[in-house]
PDB file of C-alpha atoms in Angstrom:
ATOM      1  CA  MET A   1       0.000   0.000   0.000  1.00 87.00           C
ATOM      2  CA  ASN A   2       1.109   3.554  -0.684  1.00 92.00           C
ATOM      3  CA  PHE A   3      -0.053   4.793   2.737  1.00 94.00           C
ATOM      4  CA  ASN A   4      -0.573   2.975   6.027  1.00 92.00           C
ATOM      5  CA  LEU A   5      -4.276   3.660   6.481  1.00 95.00           C
ATOM      6  CA  PRO A   6      -5.684   2.141   9.693  1.00 95.00           C
ATOM      7  CA  PHE A   7      -8.497  -0.423   9.817  1.00 95.00           C
ATOM      8  CA  ILE A   8      -7.596  -2.000   6.462  1.00 96.00           C
ATOM      9  CA  PRO A   9      -8.203  -5.774   6.494  1.00 96.00           C
ATOM     10  CA  GLU A  10      -5.037  -7.843   6.603  1.00 94.00           C
ATOM     11  CA  ARG A  11      -4.270  -9.986   3.585  1.00 95.00           C
ATOM     12  CA  PRO A  12      -2.071 -13.114   3.744  1.00 96.00           C
ATOM     13  CA  GLU A  13       1.322 -12.907   2.111  1.00 95.00           C
ATOM     14  CA  LYS A  14       1.923 -14.825  -1.100  1.00 96.00           C
ATOM     15  CA  PRO A  15       2.058 -17.732  -1.598  1.00 96.00           C
ATOM     16  CA  ARG A  16      -1.245 -17.958   0.246  1.00 96.00           C
ATOM     17  CA  SER A  17      -3.966 -20.565   0.574  1.00 96.00           C
ATOM     18  CA  SER A  18      -6.816 -18.178   1.397  1.00 97.00           C
ATOM     19  CA  GLY A  19      -7.818 -14.863  -0.094  1.00 98.00           C
ATOM     20  CA  LEU A  20      -6.906 -16.192  -3.532  1.00 98.00           C
ATOM     21  CA  THR A  21      -7.584 -14.238  -6.703  1.00 98.00           C
ATOM     22  CA  MET A  22      -7.683 -16.257  -9.906  1.00 98.00           C
ATOM     23  CA  VAL A  23      -7.595 -14.235 -13.136  1.00 98.00           C
ATOM     24  CA  MET A  24      -9.044 -15.427 -16.434  1.00 97.00           C
ATOM     25  CA  ASP A  25      -6.659 -15.066 -19.388  1.00 98.00           C
ATOM     26  CA  LYS A  26      -8.718 -15.509 -22.561  1.00 96.00           C
ATOM     27  CA  GLY A  27      -5.744 -15.151 -24.880  1.00 96.00           C
ATOM     28  CA  LEU A  28      -3.730 -12.180 -23.666  1.00 96.00           C
ATOM     29  CA  SER A  29      -0.669 -11.236 -25.669  1.00 96.00           C
ATOM     30  CA  LEU A  30       2.735 -11.330 -24.014  1.00 96.00           C
ATOM     31  CA  ARG A  31       2.643  -7.539 -23.762  1.00 97.00           C
ATOM     32  CA  GLU A  32      -0.772  -7.637 -22.083  1.00 97.00           C
ATOM     33  CA  ALA A  33       0.448 -10.358 -19.713  1.00 98.00           C
ATOM     34  CA  GLU A  34       3.470  -8.205 -18.865  1.00 98.00           C
ATOM     35  CA  ASP A  35       1.140  -5.300 -18.092  1.00 98.00           C
ATOM     36  CA  LEU A  36      -0.923  -7.532 -15.794  1.00 98.00           C
ATOM     37  CA  CYS A  37       2.201  -8.685 -13.966  1.00 98.00           C
ATOM     38  CA  GLU A  38       3.543  -5.143 -13.623  1.00 98.00           C
ATOM     39  CA  VAL A  39       0.345  -3.754 -12.122  1.00 97.00           C
ATOM     40  CA  ALA A  40      -1.292  -6.645 -10.313  1.00 98.00           C
ATOM     41  CA  SER A  41       1.132  -9.508  -9.596  1.00 98.00           C
ATOM     42  CA  GLU A  42       0.985  -8.734  -5.865  1.00 97.00           C
ATOM     43  CA  TYR A  43      -2.764  -9.356  -5.889  1.00 98.00           C
ATOM     44  CA  THR A  44      -2.943 -12.226  -8.413  1.00 98.00           C
ATOM     45  CA  ASP A  45      -2.347 -15.790  -7.247  1.00 98.00           C
ATOM     46  CA  PHE A  46      -3.388 -17.829 -10.288  1.00 98.00           C
ATOM     47  CA  VAL A  47      -4.012 -17.177 -13.959  1.00 98.00           C
ATOM     48  CA  LYS A  48      -6.257 -19.599 -15.802  1.00 98.00           C
ATOM     49  CA  LEU A  49      -5.523 -19.870 -19.506  1.00 98.00           C
ATOM     50  CA  GLY A  50      -9.227 -20.095 -20.241  1.00 95.00           C
ATOM     51  CA  PHE A  51     -10.985 -22.964 -22.000  1.00 93.00           C
ATOM     52  CA  GLY A  52      -8.862 -24.116 -24.994  1.00 94.00           C
ATOM     53  CA  THR A  53      -6.829 -20.935 -25.513  1.00 96.00           C
ATOM     54  CA  GLY A  54      -3.667 -22.730 -24.381  1.00 94.00           C
ATOM     55  CA  LEU A  55      -3.603 -24.610 -27.688  1.00 95.00           C
ATOM     56  CA  LEU A  56      -4.032 -21.491 -29.813  1.00 96.00           C
ATOM     57  CA  THR A  57      -2.240 -18.622 -28.064  1.00 93.00           C
ATOM     58  CA  PRO A  58       1.186 -17.897 -29.606  1.00 93.00           C
ATOM     59  CA  GLY A  59       4.144 -18.084 -27.240  1.00 94.00           C
ATOM     60  CA  VAL A  60       2.203 -19.854 -24.517  1.00 96.00           C
ATOM     61  CA  LYS A  61       5.309 -21.363 -22.898  1.00 97.00           C
ATOM     62  CA  GLU A  62       6.927 -17.943 -22.791  1.00 98.00           C
ATOM     63  CA  LYS A  63       3.799 -16.504 -21.208  1.00 98.00           C
ATOM     64  CA  ILE A  64       3.729 -19.285 -18.611  1.00 98.00           C
ATOM     65  CA  LYS A  65       7.330 -18.436 -17.640  1.00 98.00           C
ATOM     66  CA  LEU A  66       6.448 -14.747 -17.500  1.00 98.00           C
ATOM     67  CA  TYR A  67       3.652 -15.384 -15.019  1.00 98.00           C
ATOM     68  CA  GLN A  68       5.799 -17.704 -12.920  1.00 98.00           C
ATOM     69  CA  GLN A  69       8.632 -15.172 -12.732  1.00 98.00           C
ATOM     70  CA  ALA A  70       6.081 -12.660 -11.394  1.00 98.00           C
ATOM     71  CA  GLY A  71       5.005 -15.065  -8.626  1.00 98.00           C
ATOM     72  CA  ILE A  72       1.762 -16.061 -10.341  1.00 98.00           C
ATOM     73  CA  LYS A  73       0.769 -19.678 -10.968  1.00 98.00           C
ATOM     74  CA  PRO A  74      -0.650 -20.275 -14.465  1.00 98.00           C
ATOM     75  CA  TYR A  75      -2.690 -23.300 -15.487  1.00 98.00           C
ATOM     76  CA  PHE A  76      -4.929 -24.499 -18.298  1.00 98.00           C
ATOM     77  CA  GLY A  77      -8.718 -24.315 -18.064  1.00 96.00           C
ATOM     78  CA  GLY A  78     -10.773 -27.422 -17.437  1.00 96.00           C
ATOM     79  CA  THR A  79     -12.370 -27.383 -20.885  1.00 95.00           C
ATOM     80  CA  LEU A  80      -8.979 -28.235 -22.383  1.00 97.00           C
ATOM     81  CA  PHE A  81      -8.791 -31.207 -20.014  1.00 98.00           C
ATOM     82  CA  GLU A  82     -12.243 -32.293 -21.228  1.00 97.00           C
ATOM     83  CA  ALA A  83     -11.184 -31.910 -24.877  1.00 97.00           C
ATOM     84  CA  PHE A  84      -8.331 -34.380 -24.313  1.00 98.00           C
ATOM     85  CA  ILE A  85     -10.527 -36.791 -22.313  1.00 98.00           C
ATOM     86  CA  ALA A  86     -13.207 -36.749 -25.029  1.00 98.00           C
ATOM     87  CA  ARG A  87     -10.539 -38.129 -27.367  1.00 98.00           C
ATOM     88  CA  ASN A  88      -9.313 -40.720 -24.835  1.00 98.00           C
ATOM     89  CA  MET A  89      -5.976 -38.889 -24.530  1.00 98.00           C
ATOM     90  CA  PHE A  90      -5.436 -38.525 -20.777  1.00 98.00           C
ATOM     91  CA  ASP A  91      -1.753 -39.521 -20.926  1.00 98.00           C
ATOM     92  CA  ASP A  92      -1.223 -37.016 -23.751  1.00 98.00           C
ATOM     93  CA  TYR A  93      -2.862 -34.317 -21.629  1.00 98.00           C
ATOM     94  CA  ARG A  94      -0.647 -35.067 -18.670  1.00 98.00           C
ATOM     95  CA  LYS A  95       2.436 -34.912 -20.902  1.00 98.00           C
ATOM     96  CA  PHE A  96       1.242 -31.694 -22.582  1.00 98.00           C
ATOM     97  CA  ILE A  97       0.778 -29.781 -19.336  1.00 98.00           C
ATOM     98  CA  ALA A  98       4.025 -31.140 -17.883  1.00 98.00           C
ATOM     99  CA  ASP A  99       5.943 -30.074 -21.008  1.00 97.00           C
ATOM    100  CA  SER A 100       4.301 -26.639 -20.810  1.00 97.00           C
ATOM    101  CA  GLY A 101       5.903 -26.054 -17.425  1.00 97.00           C
ATOM    102  CA  VAL A 102       2.778 -25.496 -15.328  1.00 98.00           C
ATOM    103  CA  GLU A 103       2.574 -26.860 -11.795  1.00 98.00           C
ATOM    104  CA  THR A 104      -1.216 -26.641 -11.432  1.00 98.00           C
ATOM    105  CA  ALA A 105      -3.959 -28.501 -13.286  1.00 98.00           C
ATOM    106  CA  GLU A 106      -7.729 -28.284 -13.426  1.00 98.00           C
ATOM    107  CA  VAL A 107     -10.093 -31.249 -13.723  1.00 98.00           C
ATOM    108  CA  SER A 108     -13.673 -30.542 -14.759  1.00 96.00           C
ATOM    109  CA  ASP A 109     -16.725 -32.141 -16.318  1.00 95.00           C
ATOM    110  CA  GLY A 110     -18.733 -29.020 -17.079  1.00 91.00           C
ATOM    111  CA  VAL A 111     -19.587 -30.108 -20.625  1.00 92.00           C
ATOM    112  CA  LEU A 112     -18.288 -33.638 -21.128  1.00 94.00           C
ATOM    113  CA  PRO A 113     -20.155 -36.300 -19.112  1.00 92.00           C
ATOM    114  CA  ILE A 114     -17.571 -38.087 -16.948  1.00 96.00           C
ATOM    115  CA  GLU A 115     -18.604 -40.730 -14.440  1.00 97.00           C
ATOM    116  CA  HIS A 116     -17.823 -39.227 -11.044  1.00 97.00           C
ATOM    117  CA  ASP A 117     -15.628 -42.056  -9.782  1.00 98.00           C
ATOM    118  CA  LYS A 118     -13.606 -41.723 -12.990  1.00 98.00           C
ATOM    119  CA  LYS A 119     -13.287 -37.975 -12.467  1.00 98.00           C
ATOM    120  CA  CYS A 120     -11.956 -38.627  -8.960  1.00 98.00           C
ATOM    121  CA  GLU A 121      -9.496 -41.119 -10.429  1.00 98.00           C
ATOM    122  CA  TYR A 122      -8.199 -38.421 -12.803  1.00 98.00           C
ATOM    123  CA  ILE A 123      -7.874 -36.027  -9.849  1.00 98.00           C
ATOM    124  CA  ASN A 124      -5.958 -38.601  -7.840  1.00 98.00           C
ATOM    125  CA  LEU A 125      -3.571 -39.441 -10.679  1.00 98.00           C
ATOM    126  CA  LEU A 126      -2.844 -35.808 -11.541  1.00 98.00           C
ATOM    127  CA  SER A 127      -2.445 -34.824  -7.871  1.00 98.00           C
ATOM    128  CA  LYS A 128       0.719 -36.929  -7.732  1.00 98.00           C
ATOM    129  CA  GLU A 129       2.388 -34.424 -10.095  1.00 98.00           C
ATOM    130  CA  PHE A 130       0.369 -31.208  -9.924  1.00 98.00           C
ATOM    131  CA  GLN A 131      -1.540 -28.956  -7.552  1.00 98.00           C
ATOM    132  CA  ILE A 132      -5.158 -29.652  -8.466  1.00 98.00           C
ATOM    133  CA  PHE A 133      -8.215 -27.497  -8.866  1.00 98.00           C
ATOM    134  CA  SER A 134     -11.334 -29.538  -9.516  1.00 98.00           C
ATOM    135  CA  GLU A 135     -14.392 -27.762 -10.828  1.00 96.00           C
ATOM    136  CA  VAL A 136     -17.912 -28.724  -9.786  1.00 96.00           C
ATOM    137  CA  GLY A 137     -20.945 -27.567 -11.748  1.00 90.00           C
ATOM    138  CA  THR A 138     -22.159 -27.586 -15.328  1.00 82.00           C
ATOM    139  CA  LYS A 139     -21.783 -25.250 -18.283  1.00 76.00           C
ATOM    140  CA  LEU A 140     -24.870 -26.738 -19.944  1.00 75.00           C
ATOM    141  CA  LYS A 141     -28.039 -24.714 -19.604  1.00 74.00           C
ATOM    142  CA  GLY A 142     -30.946 -26.804 -18.332  1.00 69.00           C
ATOM    143  CA  LYS A 143     -28.828 -29.515 -16.726  1.00 76.00           C
ATOM    144  CA  GLU A 144     -29.827 -29.732 -13.080  1.00 82.00           C
ATOM    145  CA  ILE A 145     -27.511 -30.657 -10.204  1.00 90.00           C
ATOM    146  CA  SER A 146     -29.079 -30.976  -6.771  1.00 94.00           C
ATOM    147  CA  ASN A 147     -27.614 -29.129  -3.809  1.00 95.00           C
ATOM    148  CA  ALA A 148     -26.833 -32.475  -2.179  1.00 96.00           C
ATOM    149  CA  GLU A 149     -24.885 -33.554  -5.278  1.00 95.00           C
ATOM    150  CA  TRP A 150     -22.874 -30.310  -5.253  1.00 96.00           C
ATOM    151  CA  VAL A 151     -21.858 -30.956  -1.642  1.00 97.00           C
ATOM    152  CA  SER A 152     -21.168 -34.654  -2.115  1.00 97.00           C
ATOM    153  CA  TRP A 153     -19.068 -34.144  -5.247  1.00 97.00           C
ATOM    154  CA  MET A 154     -17.037 -31.342  -3.679  1.00 98.00           C
ATOM    155  CA  LYS A 155     -16.275 -33.523  -0.655  1.00 98.00           C
ATOM    156  CA  SER A 156     -15.245 -36.537  -2.701  1.00 98.00           C
ATOM    157  CA  GLU A 157     -13.051 -34.486  -5.041  1.00 98.00           C
ATOM    158  CA  LEU A 158     -11.225 -32.930  -2.098  1.00 98.00           C
ATOM    159  CA  GLU A 159     -10.736 -36.419  -0.690  1.00 98.00           C
ATOM    160  CA  ALA A 160      -9.420 -37.585  -4.080  1.00 98.00           C
ATOM    161  CA  GLY A 161      -6.619 -35.026  -3.936  1.00 98.00           C
ATOM    162  CA  ALA A 162      -7.955 -31.659  -5.103  1.00 98.00           C
ATOM    163  CA  TRP A 163      -6.266 -28.714  -3.371  1.00 98.00           C
ATOM    164  CA  LYS A 164      -9.348 -26.535  -3.929  1.00 98.00           C
ATOM    165  CA  VAL A 165     -12.693 -27.136  -5.535  1.00 98.00           C
ATOM    166  CA  ILE A 166     -13.998 -24.478  -7.911  1.00 97.00           C
ATOM    167  CA  ALA A 167     -17.694 -23.590  -7.777  1.00 95.00           C
ATOM    168  CA  GLU A 168     -18.745 -23.150 -11.406  1.00 89.00           C
ATOM    169  CA  ALA A 169     -20.219 -19.890 -12.675  1.00 82.00           C
ATOM    170  CA  ARG A 170     -18.815 -19.613 -16.223  1.00 73.00           C
ATOM    171  CA  GLU A 171     -17.066 -16.430 -17.293  1.00 71.00           C
ATOM    172  CA  SER A 172     -20.514 -14.884 -17.812  1.00 70.00           C
ATOM    173  CA  GLY A 173     -21.480 -15.344 -14.142  1.00 67.00           C
ATOM    174  CA  ASN A 174     -24.985 -16.658 -14.800  1.00 74.00           C
ATOM    175  CA  MET A 175     -24.651 -20.412 -14.259  1.00 78.00           C
ATOM    176  CA  GLY A 176     -23.922 -22.813 -11.420  1.00 86.00           C
ATOM    177  CA  ILE A 177     -23.843 -20.899  -8.153  1.00 92.00           C
ATOM    178  CA  TYR A 178     -25.696 -17.970  -9.753  1.00 93.00           C
ATOM    179  CA  LYS A 179     -29.119 -17.465 -11.243  1.00 91.00           C
ATOM    180  CA  GLU A 180     -29.680 -16.335 -14.827  1.00 89.00           C
ATOM    181  CA  ASP A 181     -29.726 -12.674 -13.733  1.00 92.00           C
ATOM    182  CA  GLY A 182     -26.302 -13.042 -12.074  1.00 91.00           C
ATOM    183  CA  SER A 183     -27.627 -12.980  -8.505  1.00 95.00           C
ATOM    184  CA  ALA A 184     -26.334 -15.576  -6.052  1.00 94.00           C
ATOM    185  CA  ASN A 185     -28.081 -18.911  -5.643  1.00 94.00           C
ATOM    186  CA  SER A 186     -27.946 -18.273  -1.916  1.00 96.00           C
ATOM    187  CA  GLN A 187     -29.571 -21.525  -0.813  1.00 96.00           C
ATOM    188  CA  LEU A 188     -27.043 -23.600  -2.770  1.00 95.00           C
ATOM    189  CA  ILE A 189     -24.130 -21.531  -1.463  1.00 96.00           C
ATOM    190  CA  MET A 190     -25.365 -21.777   2.131  1.00 97.00           C
ATOM    191  CA  ASP A 191     -25.819 -25.549   1.786  1.00 97.00           C
ATOM    192  CA  ILE A 192     -22.228 -25.832   0.544  1.00 97.00           C
ATOM    193  CA  LYS A 193     -20.966 -23.509   3.293  1.00 96.00           C
ATOM    194  CA  LYS A 194     -22.589 -25.669   5.991  1.00 97.00           C
ATOM    195  CA  GLU A 195     -20.685 -28.769   4.899  1.00 97.00           C
ATOM    196  CA  ILE A 196     -17.366 -27.560   3.484  1.00 97.00           C
ATOM    197  CA  ALA A 197     -14.957 -25.008   4.954  1.00 96.00           C
ATOM    198  CA  PRO A 198     -14.890 -21.948   2.653  1.00 93.00           C
ATOM    199  CA  GLU A 199     -11.080 -21.979   2.478  1.00 95.00           C
ATOM    200  CA  HIS A 200     -11.322 -25.200   0.452  1.00 98.00           C
ATOM    201  CA  ILE A 201     -13.485 -23.542  -2.204  1.00 98.00           C
ATOM    202  CA  LEU A 202     -12.705 -21.047  -4.951  1.00 98.00           C
ATOM    203  CA  TRP A 203     -15.923 -19.281  -5.940  1.00 97.00           C
ATOM    204  CA  GLU A 204     -16.090 -18.049  -9.515  1.00 96.00           C
ATOM    205  CA  ALA A 205     -17.263 -14.429  -9.336  1.00 96.00           C
ATOM    206  CA  PRO A 206     -16.674 -12.494 -12.560  1.00 95.00           C
ATOM    207  CA  LEU A 207     -19.144  -9.702 -11.747  1.00 96.00           C
ATOM    208  CA  LYS A 208     -18.547  -6.943  -9.188  1.00 97.00           C
ATOM    209  CA  SER A 209     -21.910  -7.556  -7.525  1.00 96.00           C
ATOM    210  CA  GLN A 210     -20.924 -11.206  -6.972  1.00 97.00           C
ATOM    211  CA  GLN A 211     -17.539 -10.245  -5.540  1.00 98.00           C
ATOM    212  CA  VAL A 212     -19.211  -7.824  -3.111  1.00 98.00           C
ATOM    213  CA  TRP A 213     -21.747 -10.477  -2.086  1.00 98.00           C
ATOM    214  CA  PHE A 214     -19.053 -13.034  -1.243  1.00 98.00           C
ATOM    215  CA  ILE A 215     -16.807 -10.550   0.571  1.00 98.00           C
ATOM    216  CA  LYS A 216     -19.734  -9.503   2.753  1.00 97.00           C
ATOM    217  CA  LEU A 217     -20.649 -13.145   3.383  1.00 97.00           C
ATOM    218  CA  LEU A 218     -17.202 -14.678   3.940  1.00 98.00           C
ATOM    219  CA  GLY A 219     -14.867 -11.751   4.541  1.00 97.00           C
ATOM    220  CA  PRO A 220     -12.006 -10.113   2.623  1.00 98.00           C
ATOM    221  CA  ASN A 221      -9.998 -13.347   2.291  1.00 98.00           C
ATOM    222  CA  VAL A 222     -12.591 -15.347   0.395  1.00 98.00           C
ATOM    223  CA  ASN A 223     -11.176 -17.202  -2.631  1.00 98.00           C
ATOM    224  CA  LEU A 224     -12.534 -15.690  -5.871  1.00 98.00           C
ATOM    225  CA  GLY A 225     -11.982 -16.641  -9.497  1.00 97.00           C
ATOM    226  CA  ASN A 226     -12.709 -15.792 -13.128  1.00 96.00           C
ATOM    227  CA  ILE A 227     -11.616 -12.214 -12.505  1.00 97.00           C
ATOM    228  CA  SER A 228     -10.877 -10.070 -15.556  1.00 97.00           C
ATOM    229  CA  GLN A 229      -7.290  -8.815 -15.823  1.00 96.00           C
ATOM    230  CA  SER A 230      -8.623  -5.249 -15.654  1.00 96.00           C
ATOM    231  CA  GLU A 231     -10.558  -5.966 -12.435  1.00 98.00           C
ATOM    232  CA  VAL A 232      -7.768  -7.281 -10.181  1.00 98.00           C
ATOM    233  CA  ILE A 233      -7.010  -4.014  -8.409  1.00 98.00           C
ATOM    234  CA  PRO A 234     -10.705  -3.020  -8.271  1.00 98.00           C
ATOM    235  CA  LEU A 235     -11.364  -6.380  -6.562  1.00 98.00           C
ATOM    236  CA  GLU A 236      -8.517  -5.724  -4.134  1.00 98.00           C
ATOM    237  CA  THR A 237     -10.119  -2.381  -3.213  1.00 98.00           C
ATOM    238  CA  LEU A 238     -13.310  -4.280  -2.396  1.00 98.00           C
ATOM    239  CA  ARG A 239     -11.333  -6.681  -0.192  1.00 98.00           C
ATOM    240  CA  ARG A 240      -9.677  -3.754   1.633  1.00 97.00           C
ATOM    241  CA  GLY A 241     -12.778  -1.575   2.105  1.00 97.00           C
ATOM    242  CA  LEU A 242     -11.465   1.015  -0.346  1.00 97.00           C
ATOM    243  CA  ARG A 243     -14.510   1.069  -2.600  1.00 97.00           C
ATOM    244  CA  GLY A 244     -17.989   2.350  -1.849  1.00 97.00           C
ATOM    245  CA  ASP A 245     -19.548  -1.132  -1.795  1.00 97.00           C
ATOM    246  CA  THR A 246     -17.414  -2.248   1.172  1.00 98.00           C
ATOM    247  CA  LEU A 247     -16.137   1.056   2.611  1.00 97.00           C
ATOM    248  CA  GLN A 248     -18.088   0.685   5.853  1.00 95.00           C
ATOM    249  CA  SER A 249     -17.689  -3.079   6.164  1.00 95.00           C
ATOM    250  CA  PHE A 250     -14.369  -3.053   8.036  1.00 93.00           C
ATOM    251  CA  ILE A 251     -14.415   0.216   9.978  1.00 92.00           C
ATOM    252  CA  PRO A 252     -14.969  -0.455  13.705  1.00 88.00           C
TER     253      PRO A 252
END
């Protein structure tokens, strides 16, 4: 901080396991990635190379090294994992991410139907080499998952070796843990919160209103993901009570 203002919430030092911010990289150029690192590396813990962009973005290995040198952990989005699994190429996927130099991997079944025991097997196998995010929820409109299934799957994926479970929202913020209008599915979130410690969950929250909602519910060190590269510092101001939405939340 540029001035020691009192009554600012404390944030854990990096590398941290709570208060995580995961940024969505949808195909940033090296120059744009450099700009992100210059301005926001202190506040960014992970960068997800979204969906299948890791196969198409030029200089992806160079960008991975750039993020790592800035103290940020990059990894490939779960949809790329599903694209390999759909082709029965799990070993190729494991080799691809290892050769890319990442240390984190995401396992998801948001589009591709994967039997849950098999998904847990993938998590367990990958956890021997990588830090694992597993994503729970669907990207398919109209597919229903009960609250009990959300809780059960999150628990079993953590037991299988996931470091954190990601609560699905898509980059649009209107699926999974949110309703179509972007408002929180509060009953689902409360049911999850009753059974699983919040520090084990990374909540996707691409919209400011969602970020505010979670900070007010779980505090400034809630784990939040799918943040735009231009919204990292604005999110940090929300966490610190330096924006109108949370200004009065942390003043005694």
